Amino acid sequence: MGAAGRVRRWAVRGLALLLGCLLAFAFPAPALWWLGWAGLAPLLMLFARAGSYREAGWRSSLASVGFFLTFFHWVLPHVGPLALAMAIVAGVLWVPFGLLTFRLLREPSPARVALAGIVLPSVWVSVEAVRSWQHLGGPWGLLGLTQWQVRPVLALAALGGVWLLSAVLVAANVGFAAAALPGASRAVRLAGASLVVVVAGLVLGHGLLRPDAAVTGTIRVAGVQAGVVHDAEQRFARHVDLTRTVRGHGQDLVVWGQSSMPFDPAQRPDAVSRLRQTAESVGSDVLVNVDARGTDGRIRKTTQQYGAGGLVGTYEKRRLVPFGEYVPMRSLLGGLLQDTGIADEDRAPGVEPSILRAGGVRLGPLISYESIFPDLRRELVRHGADVTVVQGSLTSFHGTWAHPVQASAEAVRAVESGRSAVLVELDGTSAAFDAQGRRLAWMPPDERGIFVVDVPIHEGSTLYVRWGDWVPATAYVITAVTLVFLGSRVLLRR
């Protein structure tokens, strides 16, 4: 290949990188949700016209790097040398998707377009599910999360969770790509357009015809968003002062954000006394969040519910943030990353879910990072939760995409679980949504004070709660069968 050919090749690879960056703008804060439906299509066309498996691998790898480094740009300043490892891992993630796109669409036919409309969403969801493992950082940046404001589309989450949303978006992108693929026959273009119409019709039909979840009552929740106060005593005092302003609002519960109490109330009778007095004065229990050492000497993050009579219930955070709350292989990585923002010591995880009660309502508590995991929400509903409540804090990422990304995901979690969801941040974007994904409250990170919201109590169970992660399971099977079939064909040709 001559110099001109190499320049063209790297120009196309650079385009793949830029298109990967662009796809990240489908997520908040830009929130260009329509990119979820069509933003992947140009990349599919680049993969399909790669000319070789090697080139398809290059293009998909660079597109993946562009997407993940753009989406996670708010993390990069805090991870130091780990940024290189993140880029390498990101570069691998989309390679299977790119290779199979090339295999299915390099010589397209209507049958291959139809097959790609099944296989490629399955491969995509399989990759999303694998990278969502808690020790790899969790399910951030899943394509389905881009649809949090599009209620007719969001309704699909009740059937198959965020995974089903991702699958239908990729299927629509396959249709758009086939319809616009350079050199494709009229039959292929028609097949692509038909795929888009069928997917959109099924999605919108379900979303528009799906009845609202039954409402049996409400619980009035007051959230306290105090902002960053570094001194422990001042932080506690700030929360108490703000909570006292809630008096007269008729709330059933007051919720503070994560790390709102950076000491153990059990070791501070004066603090417990102030919490009891505060709960009595405002006429409701107060949900605080404690960072303190347990009897084993390890720091634990704990939700604690206080009423006028004292401690009512607790919950210990079970899923911890990799590098932020513990360091995998600390003996190996701790020294390498010592000058970054990694946890100076490993926190201790809790072991089981808890159900708290306030105003006769069963509350399912979660803490910050746990909010992004669909299975934890589903588990709480199975344990009887009427409403889920998350105590969060994104102090390290103030002013970044992290705030709206976490808050918007609560809409998807609410629809998946069939339960209203409330998120209260120490510093971040606090929000609340009902089981249809309707926004009930939204408090941006630069605002300080309280918000009061009437949260519907829904009954019934979604298909996603009953069947769990059936979409990823199906995707794994389709992906495995496809790989075995293609692998066997290669062997038979030898």
Coordinates of C-alpha atoms in Angstrom, one line a residue:
M1 CA 0.0 0.0 0.0
G2 CA 1.4 3.4 -1.0
A3 CA 1.6 6.5 1.1
A4 CA -1.8 7.8 -0.2
G5 CA -3.4 4.5 0.8
R6 CA -2.0 4.6 4.3
V7 CA -3.2 8.2 4.7
R8 CA -6.7 7.2 3.6
R9 CA -6.7 4.2 5.9
W10 CA -5.7 6.3 9.0
A11 CA -8.2 9.0 8.0
V12 CA -11.0 6.5 8.1
R13 CA -9.7 5.1 11.4
G14 CA -9.7 8.7 12.7
L15 CA -13.3 9.1 11.6
A16 CA -14.2 5.9 13.5
L17 CA -12.6 7.4 16.6
L18 CA -14.6 10.7 16.2
L19 CA -17.9 8.9 15.6
G20 CA -17.3 6.9 18.7
C21 CA -16.8 10.2 20.6
L22 CA -20.0 11.5 19.1
L23 CA -22.1 8.6 20.3
A24 CA -21.2 9.5 23.9
F25 CA -23.2 12.7 23.4
A26 CA -26.4 10.7 23.5
F27 CA -26.0 10.6 27.2
P28 CA -26.5 13.4 29.7
A29 CA -25.4 16.1 30.0
P30 CA -25.7 16.7 26.2
A31 CA -28.7 14.2 26.2
L32 CA -28.9 14.0 22.4
W33 CA -31.1 10.9 22.9
W34 CA -31.8 10.4 19.1
L35 CA -28.1 9.5 18.7
G36 CA -29.0 6.3 20.5
W37 CA -31.2 5.4 17.5
A38 CA -28.9 6.5 14.7
G39 CA -25.5 7.4 16.1
L40 CA -24.2 3.9 15.8
A41 CA -25.2 3.5 12.1
P42 CA -22.3 5.4 10.6
L43 CA -19.9 3.2 12.5
L44 CA -21.7 0.0 11.3
M45 CA -21.2 1.2 7.8
L46 CA -17.4 1.8 8.4
F47 CA -17.1 -1.7 9.9
A48 CA -19.0 -3.3 7.1
R49 CA -16.8 -1.6 4.4
A50 CA -13.5 -2.3 6.3
G51 CA -12.3 -4.7 3.6
S52 CA -10.8 -7.1 6.0
Y53 CA -11.3 -8.5 9.5
R54 CA -8.1 -6.8 10.6
E55 CA -9.3 -3.4 9.5
A56 CA -12.7 -4.0 11.0
G57 CA -10.9 -4.7 14.3
W58 CA -8.9 -1.5 14.0
R59 CA -12.0 0.6 13.3
S60 CA -14.1 -0.9 16.0
S61 CA -11.3 -0.6 18.5
L62 CA -10.7 3.0 17.9
A63 CA -14.4 3.8 17.9
S64 CA -14.6 2.1 21.3
V65 CA -11.7 4.1 22.6
G66 CA -13.4 7.3 21.4
F67 CA -16.7 6.5 23.0
F68 CA -15.4 5.4 26.4
L69 CA -12.7 8.1 26.9
T70 CA -15.4 10.7 26.0
F71 CA -18.0 9.3 28.2
F72 CA -15.6 8.8 31.1
H73 CA -13.7 12.0 30.6
W74 CA -14.7 13.1 34.1
V75 CA -12.9 10.0 35.6
L76 CA -9.5 10.4 33.8
P77 CA -8.1 13.2 36.0
H78 CA -8.4 11.0 39.0
V79 CA -6.9 7.7 37.8
G80 CA -3.4 8.7 36.7
P81 CA -1.5 5.8 35.0
L82 CA -4.8 3.7 35.1
A83 CA -6.0 5.9 32.2
L84 CA -3.8 3.9 29.8
A85 CA -5.2 0.6 31.1
M86 CA -8.7 2.0 30.6
A87 CA -8.0 2.9 27.0
I88 CA -6.6 -0.5 26.3
V89 CA -9.6 -2.3 27.8
A90 CA -11.9 0.1 26.0
G91 CA -10.1 -0.7 22.7
V92 CA -11.0 -4.4 23.1
L93 CA -14.6 -4.1 24.0
W94 CA -16.2 -3.4 20.6
V95 CA -13.9 -5.6 18.5
P96 CA -16.2 -8.6 18.5
F97 CA -19.1 -6.3 17.5
G98 CA -17.0 -4.8 14.7
L99 CA -15.8 -8.2 13.4
L100 CA -19.3 -9.7 13.2
T101 CA -20.6 -6.5 11.6
F102 CA -18.1 -7.0 8.8
R103 CA -18.9 -10.7 8.5
L104 CA -22.7 -10.1 8.2
L105 CA -22.8 -6.9 6.2
R106 CA -19.8 -6.9 3.9
E107 CA -21.8 -8.7 1.3
P108 CA -25.3 -7.7 2.4
S109 CA -28.6 -9.4 1.4
P110 CA -32.0 -9.0 2.9
A111 CA -31.5 -12.3 4.8
R112 CA -28.2 -11.1 6.2
V113 CA -29.7 -7.8 7.2
A114 CA -32.5 -9.7 9.1
L115 CA -29.8 -11.9 10.7
A116 CA -27.7 -8.9 11.6
G117 CA -30.8 -7.4 13.2
I118 CA -30.8 -10.3 15.7
V119 CA -27.1 -11.2 16.1
L120 CA -25.5 -7.7 16.4
P121 CA -27.9 -6.5 19.2
S122 CA -27.1 -9.8 21.0
V123 CA -23.4 -9.3 20.7
W124 CA -23.7 -5.7 21.9
V125 CA -25.8 -6.6 24.9
S126 CA -23.4 -9.5 25.7
V127 CA -20.5 -7.1 25.8
E128 CA -22.5 -4.5 27.9
A129 CA -23.5 -7.2 30.4
V130 CA -19.9 -8.5 30.8
R131 CA -18.4 -5.1 31.2
S132 CA -21.1 -4.2 33.8
W133 CA -19.5 -6.6 36.3
Q134 CA -19.1 -4.6 39.5
H135 CA -15.3 -5.1 39.7
L136 CA -14.9 -3.6 36.2
G137 CA -16.7 -0.4 37.2
G138 CA -20.4 -1.4 36.8
P139 CA -23.0 -0.6 34.2
W140 CA -22.2 2.9 33.2
G141 CA -22.7 4.1 29.6
L142 CA -25.2 1.4 28.6
L143 CA -26.8 2.5 25.3
G144 CA -30.3 2.0 26.7
L145 CA -29.8 4.6 29.3
T146 CA -29.9 7.3 26.6
Q147 CA -33.7 6.9 26.4
W148 CA -34.5 8.0 30.0
Q149 CA -36.6 11.0 28.8
V150 CA -38.4 9.2 26.0
R151 CA -41.2 7.6 27.9
P152 CA -42.8 5.5 25.1
V153 CA -39.4 3.9 24.5
L154 CA -38.4 3.8 28.2
A155 CA -41.5 1.6 28.9
L156 CA -39.6 -1.3 27.4
A157 CA -37.4 -1.4 30.5
A158 CA -40.3 -2.9 32.4
L159 CA -40.1 -5.9 30.1
G160 CA -36.4 -6.5 29.9
G161 CA -34.5 -3.8 31.7
V162 CA -32.0 -1.5 30.3
W163 CA -30.7 -4.5 28.2
L164 CA -33.8 -4.6 26.1
L165 CA -33.5 -0.9 25.4
S166 CA -30.0 -1.3 24.2
A167 CA -31.0 -4.3 22.0
V168 CA -33.7 -2.4 20.2
L169 CA -31.5 0.6 19.7
V170 CA -28.8 -1.5 18.1
A171 CA -31.4 -3.2 15.9
A172 CA -32.6 0.1 14.7
N173 CA -29.1 1.3 14.0
V174 CA -28.5 -1.9 11.9
G175 CA -31.6 -1.0 9.9
F176 CA -30.4 2.5 9.3
A177 CA -26.9 1.3 8.3
A178 CA -28.3 -1.2 5.8
A179 CA -30.6 1.4 4.3
A180 CA -27.8 3.8 3.7
L181 CA -24.9 1.3 3.0
P182 CA -23.0 2.5 -0.1
G183 CA -23.4 0.1 -3.0
A184 CA -26.2 -1.9 -1.4
S185 CA -29.0 -3.2 -3.6
R186 CA -32.5 -1.8 -3.5
A187 CA -33.6 -5.0 -1.7
V188 CA -31.0 -4.5 1.0
R189 CA -32.0 -0.9 1.5
L190 CA -35.7 -1.9 1.7
A191 CA -34.8 -4.6 4.2
G192 CA -32.9 -2.1 6.3
A193 CA -35.8 0.4 6.2
S194 CA -38.3 -2.3 7.1
L195 CA -36.2 -3.3 10.1
V196 CA -36.3 0.3 11.4
V197 CA -40.0 0.5 10.9
V198 CA -40.7 -2.8 12.6
V199 CA -38.5 -2.0 15.6
A200 CA -39.9 1.5 16.0
G201 CA -43.5 0.3 15.5
L202 CA -43.2 -2.4 18.2
V203 CA -41.4 -0.1 20.6
L204 CA -43.8 2.8 20.3
G205 CA -46.8 0.5 20.1
H206 CA -45.9 -1.0 23.5
G207 CA -45.0 2.3 25.0
L208 CA -48.2 4.1 24.0
L209 CA -50.5 1.2 24.9
R210 CA -48.9 0.1 28.2
P211 CA -51.2 1.2 31.1
D212 CA -49.8 3.1 34.0
A213 CA -48.8 1.1 37.1
A214 CA -51.5 1.2 39.8
V215 CA -51.0 3.7 42.6
T216 CA -52.0 2.8 46.1
G217 CA -50.9 5.9 47.9
T218 CA -48.0 8.4 48.3
I219 CA -45.1 9.1 50.7
R220 CA -43.8 12.6 51.1
V221 CA -40.0 12.7 51.1
A222 CA -37.9 15.7 52.0
G223 CA -34.3 15.6 50.5
V224 CA -31.4 17.5 52.0
Q225 CA -28.8 18.6 49.5
A226 CA -26.2 20.3 51.7
G227 CA -23.2 20.5 49.3
V228 CA -19.6 20.0 50.1
V229 CA -18.7 20.8 53.8
H230 CA -15.3 19.3 54.6
D231 CA -15.3 19.8 58.4
A232 CA -17.1 16.8 60.0
E233 CA -18.8 18.9 62.7
Q234 CA -19.9 21.6 60.3
R235 CA -21.2 19.1 57.8
F236 CA -23.4 17.5 60.5
A237 CA -24.5 20.9 61.8
R238 CA -25.4 22.0 58.2
H239 CA -27.6 19.0 57.7
V240 CA -29.3 19.4 61.0
D241 CA -30.0 23.1 60.3
L242 CA -31.4 22.4 56.8
T243 CA -33.5 19.5 58.2
R244 CA -35.2 21.8 60.8
T245 CA -36.4 24.0 57.9
V246 CA -38.6 21.1 56.8
R247 CA -40.9 21.5 59.8
G248 CA -44.5 22.1 58.6
H249 CA -44.1 20.4 55.2
G250 CA -45.9 17.2 56.3
Q251 CA -43.2 14.9 55.2
D252 CA -43.0 11.2 56.2
L253 CA -39.2 11.0 55.9
V254 CA -36.2 13.2 55.6
V255 CA -33.2 11.9 53.6
W256 CA -29.6 13.0 53.7
G257 CA -26.9 12.2 51.1
Q258 CA -24.0 9.8 51.3
S259 CA -21.3 10.5 53.9
S260 CA -23.5 13.1 55.5
M261 CA -22.1 11.9 58.9
P262 CA -18.4 11.3 58.7
F263 CA -18.3 9.8 62.2
D264 CA -20.0 7.1 64.1
P265 CA -23.1 8.4 66.0
A266 CA -22.9 5.3 68.3
Q267 CA -19.7 6.8 69.7
R268 CA -21.2 10.2 70.1
P269 CA -24.2 10.4 72.5
D270 CA -24.5 14.1 71.8
A271 CA -24.9 13.4 68.0
V272 CA -27.6 10.8 68.7
S273 CA -29.4 13.2 71.0
R274 CA -29.4 15.9 68.3
L275 CA -30.7 13.4 65.7
R276 CA -33.5 12.3 68.0
Q277 CA -34.4 15.9 68.8
T278 CA -34.3 16.8 65.1
A279 CA -36.6 13.9 64.1
E280 CA -39.0 14.9 66.9
S281 CA -39.0 18.6 65.9
V282 CA -39.8 18.0 62.2
G283 CA -42.2 15.1 62.9
S284 CA -40.6 12.4 60.8
D285 CA -37.7 10.0 60.8
V286 CA -34.4 11.1 59.3
L287 CA -32.3 8.8 57.0
V288 CA -28.6 9.7 57.5
N289 CA -25.5 8.1 56.0
V290 CA -22.4 7.2 58.1
D291 CA -18.8 6.6 57.3
A292 CA -17.3 5.0 60.4
R293 CA -15.2 2.1 61.5
G294 CA -17.0 -1.0 62.6
T295 CA -16.0 -3.4 65.4
D296 CA -13.5 -5.1 63.0
G297 CA -11.7 -1.8 62.5
R298 CA -12.7 -1.4 58.9
I299 CA -14.6 1.6 57.5
R300 CA -18.2 0.9 56.5
K301 CA -20.7 3.0 54.7
T302 CA -24.1 2.7 56.4
T303 CA -27.6 4.0 56.0
Q304 CA -29.0 4.7 59.5
Q305 CA -32.6 5.7 60.2
Y306 CA -33.3 7.8 63.3
G307 CA -36.6 8.7 64.9
A308 CA -37.6 10.5 68.1
G309 CA -36.8 7.3 70.0
G310 CA -33.4 6.7 68.5
L311 CA -32.0 4.3 65.9
V312 CA -34.8 2.6 63.9
G313 CA -33.0 0.6 61.2
T314 CA -29.7 0.3 59.2
Y315 CA -28.3 -0.8 55.9
E316 CA -24.6 -1.4 55.0
K317 CA -23.4 -0.7 51.5
R318 CA -22.6 -3.9 49.7
R319 CA -21.1 -2.9 46.3
L320 CA -18.0 -0.7 46.6
V321 CA -16.5 1.5 44.0
P322 CA -13.3 -0.1 42.5
F323 CA -10.3 2.1 43.3
G324 CA -12.6 4.7 45.0
E325 CA -13.6 2.5 48.0
Y326 CA -11.2 -0.4 47.6
V327 CA -8.3 -1.2 45.4
P328 CA -8.2 -4.6 43.5
M329 CA -4.9 -6.3 43.9
R330 CA -3.8 -3.5 46.3
S331 CA -0.4 -5.1 46.9
L332 CA 0.4 -4.8 43.1
L333 CA -1.5 -1.6 42.1
G334 CA -1.4 0.4 45.4
G335 CA 2.1 1.7 44.9
L336 CA 1.7 2.4 41.2
L337 CA -1.4 4.5 41.8
Q338 CA -0.4 6.1 45.2
D339 CA -0.4 9.6 43.9
T340 CA -3.9 9.4 42.3
G341 CA -7.3 9.6 44.0
I342 CA -7.5 5.9 45.0
A343 CA -8.9 4.8 48.3
D344 CA -6.2 4.9 51.0
E345 CA -7.7 1.8 52.6
D346 CA -10.3 -0.8 51.6
R347 CA -13.8 -0.3 52.9
A348 CA -15.7 -3.3 54.2
P349 CA -18.8 -4.4 52.2
G350 CA -22.2 -5.3 53.7
V351 CA -23.7 -8.7 53.1
E352 CA -27.5 -8.4 52.7
P353 CA -30.3 -6.1 51.6
S354 CA -32.4 -4.3 54.1
I355 CA -36.0 -3.0 54.1
L356 CA -36.7 0.1 56.2
R357 CA -40.1 1.5 57.1
A358 CA -41.4 5.1 57.3
G359 CA -45.0 6.3 57.3
G360 CA -46.2 2.7 56.8
V361 CA -44.2 2.4 53.6
R362 CA -41.4 -0.1 53.0
L363 CA -38.2 1.5 51.7
G364 CA -35.5 -0.2 49.8
P365 CA -32.2 1.7 50.6
L366 CA -29.1 1.8 48.4
I367 CA -25.9 3.9 48.6
S368 CA -24.5 5.9 45.6
Y369 CA -22.6 3.5 43.3
E370 CA -25.2 0.8 44.0
S371 CA -27.8 2.9 42.3
I372 CA -26.6 2.0 38.8
F373 CA -27.1 -1.8 39.2
P374 CA -30.5 -3.1 37.9
D375 CA -30.3 -6.3 39.9
L376 CA -30.1 -4.6 43.3
R377 CA -33.2 -2.7 42.6
R378 CA -35.0 -5.8 41.4
E379 CA -33.8 -7.6 44.6
L380 CA -35.3 -4.9 46.8
V381 CA -38.7 -5.2 45.1
R382 CA -38.6 -8.9 45.6
H383 CA -38.0 -8.3 49.3
G384 CA -41.1 -6.1 49.4
A385 CA -39.9 -2.5 48.8
D386 CA -42.6 0.0 47.9
V387 CA -40.2 2.8 47.1
T388 CA -36.4 2.8 46.6
V389 CA -34.2 5.4 48.1
V390 CA -30.6 6.2 47.1
Q391 CA -28.2 8.3 49.2
G392 CA -25.4 9.6 46.9
S393 CA -22.5 11.9 46.6
L394 CA -20.4 12.9 43.6
T395 CA -18.1 15.4 45.4
S396 CA -15.0 14.4 43.3
F397 CA -16.9 15.0 40.1
H398 CA -18.7 18.2 40.7
G399 CA -19.7 20.0 37.5
T400 CA -19.2 17.0 35.3
W401 CA -21.5 14.6 33.3
A402 CA -21.4 12.2 36.3
H403 CA -24.2 14.1 38.0
P404 CA -26.9 14.0 35.3
V405 CA -25.7 10.5 34.3
Q406 CA -26.4 9.1 37.7
A407 CA -29.6 11.1 38.2
S408 CA -31.1 10.2 34.8
A409 CA -30.4 6.5 35.4
E410 CA -33.0 6.6 38.2
A411 CA -35.7 7.0 35.6
V412 CA -34.7 3.7 34.0
R413 CA -34.3 2.0 37.4
A414 CA -37.9 3.1 38.4
V415 CA -39.4 1.7 35.2
E416 CA -37.4 -1.6 35.5
S417 CA -38.5 -2.1 39.1
G418 CA -42.0 -0.8 38.8
R419 CA -41.3 1.4 41.9
S420 CA -40.8 5.1 42.3
A421 CA -37.1 6.0 42.9
V422 CA -35.7 8.8 45.0
L423 CA -32.0 9.9 44.8
V424 CA -30.7 12.4 47.4
E425 CA -27.1 13.7 46.9
L426 CA -24.8 15.3 49.3
D427 CA -23.3 17.0 46.3
G428 CA -24.7 16.1 42.9
T429 CA -28.1 16.1 41.1
S430 CA -30.9 14.9 43.4
A431 CA -33.9 13.5 41.6
A432 CA -37.1 11.4 41.9
F433 CA -39.1 9.5 39.3
D434 CA -42.3 7.5 39.4
A435 CA -42.7 4.0 37.9
Q436 CA -43.5 5.4 34.4
G437 CA -40.3 7.4 34.5
R438 CA -42.0 10.7 35.0
R439 CA -39.8 13.2 36.7
L440 CA -41.0 14.2 40.1
A441 CA -38.0 16.2 41.3
W442 CA -34.7 17.4 39.9
M443 CA -32.2 19.5 42.0
P444 CA -29.1 20.5 40.1
P445 CA -25.6 20.2 41.8
D446 CA -25.1 23.9 42.3
E447 CA -28.4 24.3 44.3
R448 CA -28.3 23.9 48.1
G449 CA -31.2 23.3 50.5
I450 CA -34.2 21.0 50.6
F451 CA -36.7 19.7 48.2
V452 CA -40.0 18.0 49.1
V453 CA -41.7 15.6 46.8
D454 CA -44.8 13.4 46.9
V455 CA -43.7 10.0 45.7
P456 CA -46.3 7.5 44.4
I457 CA -46.5 4.0 45.8
H458 CA -47.1 1.5 43.1
E459 CA -48.2 -2.1 43.3
G460 CA -47.8 -5.0 41.0
S461 CA -44.6 -6.5 39.5
T462 CA -42.9 -5.9 36.1
L463 CA -41.8 -8.7 33.9
Y464 CA -38.2 -7.6 34.5
V465 CA -38.6 -8.1 38.2
R466 CA -40.2 -11.5 37.7
W467 CA -37.9 -12.8 35.0
G468 CA -34.7 -11.0 35.7
D469 CA -31.9 -10.7 33.2
W470 CA -33.5 -12.8 30.5
V471 CA -32.3 -10.4 27.8
P472 CA -28.6 -10.8 28.5
A473 CA -29.1 -14.6 28.9
T474 CA -30.7 -14.8 25.5
A475 CA -28.0 -12.6 24.0
Y476 CA -25.3 -14.9 25.4
V477 CA -26.9 -17.9 23.8
I478 CA -27.4 -16.2 20.4
T479 CA -23.8 -14.9 20.5
A480 CA -22.4 -18.3 21.4
V481 CA -24.4 -20.1 18.7
T482 CA -23.2 -17.5 16.1
L483 CA -19.6 -17.9 17.1
V484 CA -19.8 -21.7 17.1
F485 CA -21.5 -21.7 13.7
L486 CA -19.0 -19.3 12.1
G487 CA -16.1 -21.2 13.7
S488 CA -17.3 -24.5 12.4
R489 CA -17.7 -23.1 8.9
V490 CA -14.1 -21.9 9.0
L491 CA -12.9 -25.3 10.1
L492 CA -14.9 -27.1 7.4
R493 CA -13.2 -25.0 4.7
R494 CA -9.8 -26.1 5.7

